[in-house]
Coordinates of C-alpha atoms and ligand atoms in Angstrom, one line a residue:
M87 CA -17.3 16.0 3.0
T88 CA -14.7 13.7 5.1
P89 CA -11.5 15.2 6.2
F90 CA -8.3 13.2 5.7
F91 CA -8.6 13.8 10.5
D92 CA -10.1 15.6 12.5
I93 CA -8.1 17.2 15.2
N94 CA -11.0 18.9 17.1
A95 CA -12.2 15.7 17.9
S96 CA -10.8 14.2 20.5
H97 CA -10.5 17.5 21.9
I98 CA -14.3 18.0 22.3
E99 CA -14.3 14.5 23.9
L100 CA -11.7 16.3 26.3
A101 CA -12.8 19.7 26.8
E102 CA -13.6 20.1 30.9
E103 CA -9.9 17.7 32.1
L104 CA -7.8 19.5 29.1
S105 CA -8.9 23.3 30.3
S106 CA -8.3 22.1 33.8
A107 CA -5.1 20.4 33.6
F108 CA -4.3 24.2 31.9
N109 CA -5.9 26.4 34.7
R110 CA -3.8 24.0 36.9
V111 CA -0.3 25.0 34.7
M112 CA -1.0 27.8 34.7
K113 CA -2.3 28.4 38.5
S114 CA 0.9 26.8 39.1
G115 CA 3.6 29.2 38.3
H116 CA 5.4 26.7 36.6
L117 CA 6.3 26.2 33.2
I118 CA 9.1 24.4 31.7
M119 CA 10.8 21.6 33.9
G120 CA 8.1 21.5 36.6
P121 CA 6.2 18.5 37.9
E122 CA 4.0 18.1 35.6
L123 CA 6.9 17.1 33.0
S124 CA 8.5 14.1 35.9
A125 CA 5.1 13.0 35.7
F126 CA 4.2 12.9 32.6
E127 CA 7.5 11.0 31.9
G128 CA 7.3 8.1 34.9
E129 CA 3.8 7.7 33.0
F130 CA 4.8 7.5 29.5
A131 CA 7.3 4.7 30.6
R132 CA 5.9 2.9 32.8
Y133 CA 3.6 3.0 29.8
C134 CA 5.8 1.9 27.8
G135 CA 7.5 -1.0 30.1
A136 CA 10.7 1.2 30.0
K137 CA 12.7 2.5 33.1
H138 CA 13.4 6.2 31.9
C139 CA 10.8 8.4 29.5
V140 CA 13.1 11.9 28.7
G141 CA 10.9 15.1 27.5
V142 CA 12.2 16.5 24.8
G143 CA 10.4 19.8 22.3
N144 CA 9.9 17.0 19.1
G145 CA 10.8 13.6 18.2
L146 CA 13.5 15.3 15.8
D147 CA 15.7 16.8 18.9
A148 CA 14.7 13.2 20.3
L149 CA 16.3 11.3 16.9
A150 CA 18.8 13.6 17.3
L151 CA 19.6 13.8 21.0
T152 CA 19.6 9.9 21.1
L153 CA 22.0 9.8 18.9
R154 CA 24.8 12.8 19.8
A155 CA 24.4 10.7 24.0
K156 CA 25.5 6.9 22.0
G157 CA 28.7 9.5 20.6
I158 CA 27.5 8.7 16.9
K159 CA 28.9 11.4 15.1
E160 CA 30.6 12.1 12.2
G161 CA 32.6 9.6 10.2
D162 CA 30.2 6.7 11.2
E163 CA 27.3 5.3 9.0
V164 CA 23.0 4.9 10.8
L165 CA 21.2 2.5 8.8
V166 CA 17.9 3.9 8.0
P167 CA 14.6 2.3 5.9
S168 CA 14.7 4.0 2.4
H169 CA 11.2 5.2 2.7
T170 CA 10.1 6.7 5.9
F171 CA 9.9 10.6 6.4
I172 CA 12.4 12.8 6.2
A173 CA 13.0 13.2 10.1
T174 CA 14.1 9.8 10.2
W175 CA 17.2 10.8 8.0
L176 CA 17.8 14.3 9.5
G177 CA 17.8 13.1 13.2
V178 CA 21.4 11.3 11.6
S179 CA 22.7 14.0 9.5
M180 CA 21.9 16.5 12.9
V181 CA 25.2 14.4 14.4
G182 CA 27.3 14.8 11.2
A183 CA 26.9 10.9 10.8
T184 CA 25.5 9.5 6.9
P185 CA 22.2 7.5 6.2
V186 CA 22.5 4.3 4.3
P187 CA 18.9 3.4 4.1
V188 CA 17.8 -0.2 3.8
E189 CA 15.0 -1.1 1.4
I190 CA 12.0 -1.6 2.8
D191 CA 9.2 -5.3 3.3
P192 CA 7.2 -4.0 0.6
S193 CA 3.6 -6.1 3.0
T194 CA 5.1 -4.4 5.6
Y195 CA 6.0 -0.7 4.6
N196 CA 9.3 -1.6 7.7
L197 CA 12.7 -1.2 7.2
D198 CA 13.3 -5.0 5.8
P199 CA 16.2 -7.3 8.8
R200 CA 16.5 -9.3 5.7
A201 CA 18.8 -6.7 3.2
I202 CA 20.4 -5.1 6.2
A203 CA 23.8 -7.2 5.9
A204 CA 24.9 -6.0 2.3
K205 CA 24.4 -2.4 3.9
L206 CA 26.8 -3.4 7.3
T207 CA 30.7 -1.9 7.3
S208 CA 32.8 -1.8 10.1
R209 CA 31.0 2.4 10.4
T210 CA 27.2 0.5 11.2
K211 CA 26.9 2.0 14.7
A212 CA 23.2 2.1 14.9
I213 CA 19.9 1.2 13.1
I214 CA 17.4 2.6 13.5
P215 CA 14.0 0.5 12.4
V216 CA 11.6 3.1 12.0
H217 CA 7.4 1.4 13.5
L218 CA 6.0 2.9 10.0
Y219 CA 1.8 4.4 9.7
G220 CA 1.5 2.6 12.9
L221 CA 3.1 -1.1 12.5
P222 CA 6.0 -2.3 14.6
A223 CA 9.4 -3.2 13.0
A224 CA 10.9 -7.2 12.8
V225 CA 12.8 -5.4 16.0
D226 CA 13.8 -8.8 17.1
E227 CA 15.2 -10.1 14.0
I228 CA 16.8 -6.7 14.1
L229 CA 18.2 -7.0 17.3
N230 CA 19.4 -10.0 16.3
I231 CA 21.5 -8.9 13.6
A232 CA 23.1 -6.1 15.7
D233 CA 23.7 -6.9 19.0
P234 CA 26.9 -9.5 18.4
R235 CA 28.4 -6.8 16.6
G236 CA 28.0 -4.1 18.9
I237 CA 25.4 -2.3 17.1
F238 CA 22.8 1.0 19.0
V239 CA 18.7 0.0 17.5
L240 CA 16.7 2.7 18.1
E241 CA 12.9 2.5 17.6
D242 CA 11.3 5.4 16.0
A243 CA 8.4 5.3 17.2
A244 CA 6.8 8.5 15.9
Q245 CA 3.7 7.2 14.4
A246 CA 3.4 3.7 16.7
H247 CA 2.4 5.1 20.5
G248 CA 0.9 2.0 21.8
A249 CA 1.8 -0.6 19.3
T250 CA 2.6 -3.5 20.8
L251 CA 4.9 -7.0 19.0
R252 CA 4.6 -10.0 20.7
G253 CA 3.2 -8.1 23.4
K254 CA 5.8 -5.9 24.0
N255 CA 5.3 -2.6 24.0
T256 CA 6.3 0.1 21.6
G257 CA 9.5 1.8 23.7
A258 CA 10.6 -1.1 24.5
L259 CA 11.2 -3.4 21.7
G260 CA 14.9 -1.9 20.8
H261 CA 17.5 0.2 23.0
A262 CA 15.6 3.1 23.3
A263 CA 12.6 4.9 21.4
T264 CA 12.0 8.1 20.5
F265 CA 8.4 9.4 20.1
S266 CA 6.9 12.6 18.4
F267 CA 3.8 13.9 20.3
Y268 CA 3.8 16.2 17.1
P269 CA -0.3 16.7 17.2
T270 CA -1.7 14.5 15.2
K271 CA -0.5 11.4 15.5
N272 CA -1.4 8.9 17.9
L273 CA -0.4 10.6 21.7
G274 CA -0.8 13.9 20.0
A275 CA 0.2 17.3 22.0
M276 CA -1.5 21.0 21.6
G277 CA 2.2 22.5 19.8
D278 CA 5.4 20.4 19.1
G279 CA 7.1 17.8 22.1
G280 CA 8.8 14.2 21.8
A281 CA 10.4 12.3 24.2
V282 CA 12.9 8.9 24.3
V283 CA 12.1 5.9 26.0
T284 CA 14.9 3.9 27.3
S285 CA 16.0 1.7 30.3
D286 CA 19.5 2.4 30.3
D287 CA 20.7 4.2 32.2
E288 CA 23.6 6.4 31.7
L289 CA 22.2 7.2 28.4
A290 CA 18.6 8.7 30.3
E291 CA 21.3 10.6 32.2
K292 CA 23.3 11.8 29.6
L293 CA 20.0 13.2 27.4
R294 CA 18.3 15.0 30.4
M295 CA 22.0 16.7 30.6
L296 CA 22.4 16.7 27.1
R297 CA 18.2 18.9 26.3
N298 CA 19.2 21.4 29.6
Y299 CA 22.1 23.2 27.9
G300 CA 24.8 19.8 29.4
S301 CA 23.8 20.9 32.3
S302 CA 22.0 18.5 35.3
I303 CA 23.2 21.1 37.7
K304 CA 22.4 24.9 37.6
Y305 CA 24.8 26.8 35.7
V306 CA 27.4 24.2 35.3
H307 CA 27.4 22.5 32.3
E308 CA 29.6 19.3 31.1
V309 CA 28.6 19.7 27.5
A310 CA 27.9 21.7 25.2
G311 CA 23.9 20.8 24.9
V312 CA 20.8 22.0 23.4
N313 CA 17.9 24.0 24.9
S314 CA 15.0 20.6 24.0
R315 CA 12.1 20.3 26.8
L316 CA 9.1 19.3 27.0
D317 CA 7.2 22.5 29.3
E318 CA 4.8 21.4 31.9
L319 CA 2.0 22.7 29.4
Q320 CA 2.4 20.4 26.8
A321 CA 3.7 17.3 29.8
A322 CA -0.1 18.3 31.3
L323 CA -2.4 18.1 28.5
L324 CA -0.4 14.6 27.4
R325 CA -0.9 13.1 30.4
I326 CA -4.8 13.2 30.6
K327 CA -4.9 12.2 26.3
L328 CA -2.2 9.0 27.1
R329 CA -5.4 7.6 29.9
H330 CA -7.0 8.0 26.2
L331 CA -4.6 5.9 24.0
D332 CA -5.6 2.4 24.2
E333 CA -9.1 3.2 23.5
W334 CA -8.0 6.2 21.1
N335 CA -6.1 3.1 19.0
R336 CA -8.6 0.6 19.5
K337 CA -11.4 2.8 18.2
R338 CA -8.1 3.2 15.2
R339 CA -8.1 -0.2 14.6
A340 CA -12.4 -1.2 14.5
V341 CA -11.8 1.9 11.8
A342 CA -9.4 -0.3 9.8
A343 CA -11.6 -3.4 10.5
Q344 CA -14.4 -1.7 8.2
Y345 CA -12.0 -0.7 5.6
A346 CA -10.6 -3.7 5.4
E347 CA -14.3 -5.4 5.0
R348 CA -15.5 -3.0 2.5
L349 CA -12.2 -2.9 -0.3
E350 CA -10.7 -6.7 0.2
G351 CA -10.6 -7.4 -3.1
V352 CA -11.7 -4.2 -4.4
G353 CA -9.5 -3.1 -8.1
D354 CA -5.5 -3.4 -7.6
L355 CA -5.4 -2.4 -4.4
S356 CA -3.6 -3.3 -2.1
L357 CA -5.0 -3.3 2.4
P358 CA -2.4 -3.3 5.2
F359 CA -0.7 -5.7 6.4
V360 CA -0.6 -6.7 10.2
P361 CA 2.0 -9.8 10.8
E362 CA 1.3 -12.3 13.7
G363 CA 2.1 -11.4 16.0
S364 CA 1.8 -7.3 15.6
N365 CA -0.7 -4.6 17.1
H366 CA -0.8 -2.3 14.6
V367 CA -2.2 1.0 15.6
F368 CA -3.0 2.6 12.3
H369 CA -1.3 6.3 12.3
L370 CA -2.2 6.4 8.8
Y371 CA -4.7 3.2 6.9
V372 CA -2.0 3.4 3.9
V373 CA -3.6 1.5 0.0
R374 CA -1.0 0.9 -2.3
T375 CA -2.6 0.4 -6.2
K376 CA -1.2 1.8 -9.7
E377 CA -4.3 3.8 -9.8
R378 CA -2.9 6.2 -7.7
A379 CA -2.9 9.9 -8.8
K380 CA -6.5 9.2 -10.5
L381 CA -8.5 7.5 -7.9
A382 CA -7.1 10.2 -5.2
S383 CA -8.5 13.0 -7.2
Y384 CA -12.1 11.1 -8.4
L385 CA -12.1 11.3 -5.1
A386 CA -11.3 14.9 -3.8
E387 CA -14.3 15.7 -6.1
R388 CA -16.4 14.1 -4.5
E389 CA -14.7 16.1 -1.2
I390 CA -12.7 13.0 0.2
H391 CA -9.4 14.0 1.7
T392 CA -6.5 12.1 1.1
L393 CA -3.0 12.7 1.7
V394 CA 0.5 11.1 0.5
H395 CA 3.0 9.6 3.3
Y396 CA 5.2 9.6 1.4
P397 CA 5.7 11.1 -2.5
A398 CA 9.5 11.4 -2.6
P399 CA 11.6 8.9 -0.3
P400 CA 14.3 10.9 1.6
H401 CA 16.9 9.6 -0.8
A402 CA 15.0 11.6 -4.1
Q403 CA 15.0 14.7 -1.9
G404 CA 17.3 17.8 -2.4
A405 CA 18.6 17.7 0.8
Y406 CA 20.1 14.4 0.3
A407 CA 21.0 14.9 -3.4
A408 CA 24.7 14.7 -2.4
L409 CA 24.4 11.1 -1.6
G410 CA 24.3 10.5 -4.9
L411 CA 21.5 7.9 -4.1
S412 CA 19.5 6.7 -7.7
S413 CA 16.0 5.4 -7.3
S414 CA 16.5 2.5 -9.5
S415 CA 19.3 1.8 -6.6
L416 CA 16.5 1.5 -4.3
P417 CA 13.3 0.4 -6.4
L418 CA 11.0 -0.5 -3.7
A419 CA 10.8 2.8 -1.6
T420 CA 10.0 4.2 -5.2
E421 CA 8.0 1.9 -5.9
A422 CA 6.2 2.5 -2.5
A423 CA 6.2 6.1 -2.9
N424 CA 5.1 6.6 -6.3
E425 CA 1.4 3.7 -5.2
V426 CA 0.6 4.5 -1.2
L427 CA -2.4 6.3 -0.4
S428 CA -3.5 7.5 3.1
L429 CA -7.4 7.4 3.6
P430 CA -8.6 9.7 5.8
M431 CA -8.5 8.2 9.6
W432 CA -8.6 8.5 13.1
P433 CA -10.3 7.2 16.0
Q434 CA -14.1 9.4 16.0
M435 CA -14.4 8.6 12.3
T436 CA -18.2 7.1 12.3
T437 CA -19.8 4.3 9.3
D438 CA -21.2 7.2 6.8
H439 CA -17.4 8.2 6.5
V440 CA -16.4 4.7 6.6
D441 CA -19.5 4.0 4.3
A442 CA -18.7 7.5 1.7
V443 CA -15.0 7.0 1.1
T444 CA -15.3 3.0 0.4
S445 CA -18.5 3.0 -1.4
H446 CA -16.7 6.0 -3.8
I447 CA -13.2 4.0 -4.0
R448 CA -15.6 0.9 -5.0
S449 CA -17.1 3.0 -7.7
F450 CA -13.8 3.9 -9.0
F451 CA -12.2 0.5 -9.3
A452 CA -15.9 -0.2 -11.0
Ligands
PLP733 C1 8.4 8.6 11.4 C2 8.8 10.1 12.4 N1 9.4 10.1 12.6 C3 10.2 11.1 13.3 C4 9.3 12.2 12.8 C5 10.0 13.4 13.8 O1 9.2 14.1 14.2 P1 8.7 15.5 15.4 O2 8.0 15.7 13.8 O3 8.5 15.4 16.2 O4 9.9 16.3 14.4 C6 7.9 11.9 12.3 C7 6.7 13.1 12.6 O5 6.7 14.5 12.5 C8 7.4 10.1 12.1 O6 6.4 10.9 11.0

């Protein structure tokens, strides 16, 4: 049996360190907004190459709180990729603004900067490029369009901790970046968690207030904020895992290289494309085929577990029916949703697992 992902592998590897962090936090009696959070925020900001990290409850809150801190509200438009996890769009909806989809570049699955111009209006206040599957989006090209117009560029880096573009880490590519520490992410907590990373002092200060009931001094509430904090236990566990992130990402890339070697030229499969200057961290290893449904069930019958990220684009979900966007208006997102298939991927995945997956795929197409 080859699972899609082995959540326990990293925890077994680090069991002693994680247990001692748990004990340290338990004995400290400090469970919310304490020294572990401050330490993690400093360490993760440094890791990304940015000035600030603000821990929050999850990646969706990170998106919504950042847009809110930038004053984005009802009547504003935010450009988002047509193909992404729905949370990117939901963050925009949470502040009352309208998500406006921009088609993807089908070779990278990321927002295509060439498709932005046609979507800009006087109401466009932000663009959210998503580093989908672990590949950095073309943030430099997006900034070239956004900066002269005063448009805010927020990286959705939920799937790309540690990925780099021309030597710079995700988190330091746009004006700010949001991360999710959902357990299966490349850097995952043992529960929900998220963060915003930025070098903008004013934005970081607003976020620190917003996440904590709109307060920076106890019982003084300057704005109507929310409760969305990264707790001490998650911060302590993330500090340990952060030290292993680069090594885990290297292992993911090694698995991806084995897949590429064994699957090149097989059937009609398209394999992940990594543009020059990009360092992909393979949160997901996504292939593409017109035979997606048949291939997935053939593999399932042979105990190889795959998933689809994502089977329907956000515009086709009931949540966005009111936008009235037809699938024919977003053909690239629609085609991707019909054809993508995520193969098993986790850092400790063995060559035997890769061989099992790839030999069954080869026999399917033979
Ligand atoms: C691209 C993307 N954005 C945002 C999120 C939201 O993160 P969370 O699950 O922590 O709310 C996720 C993950 O689930 C994601 O994959």
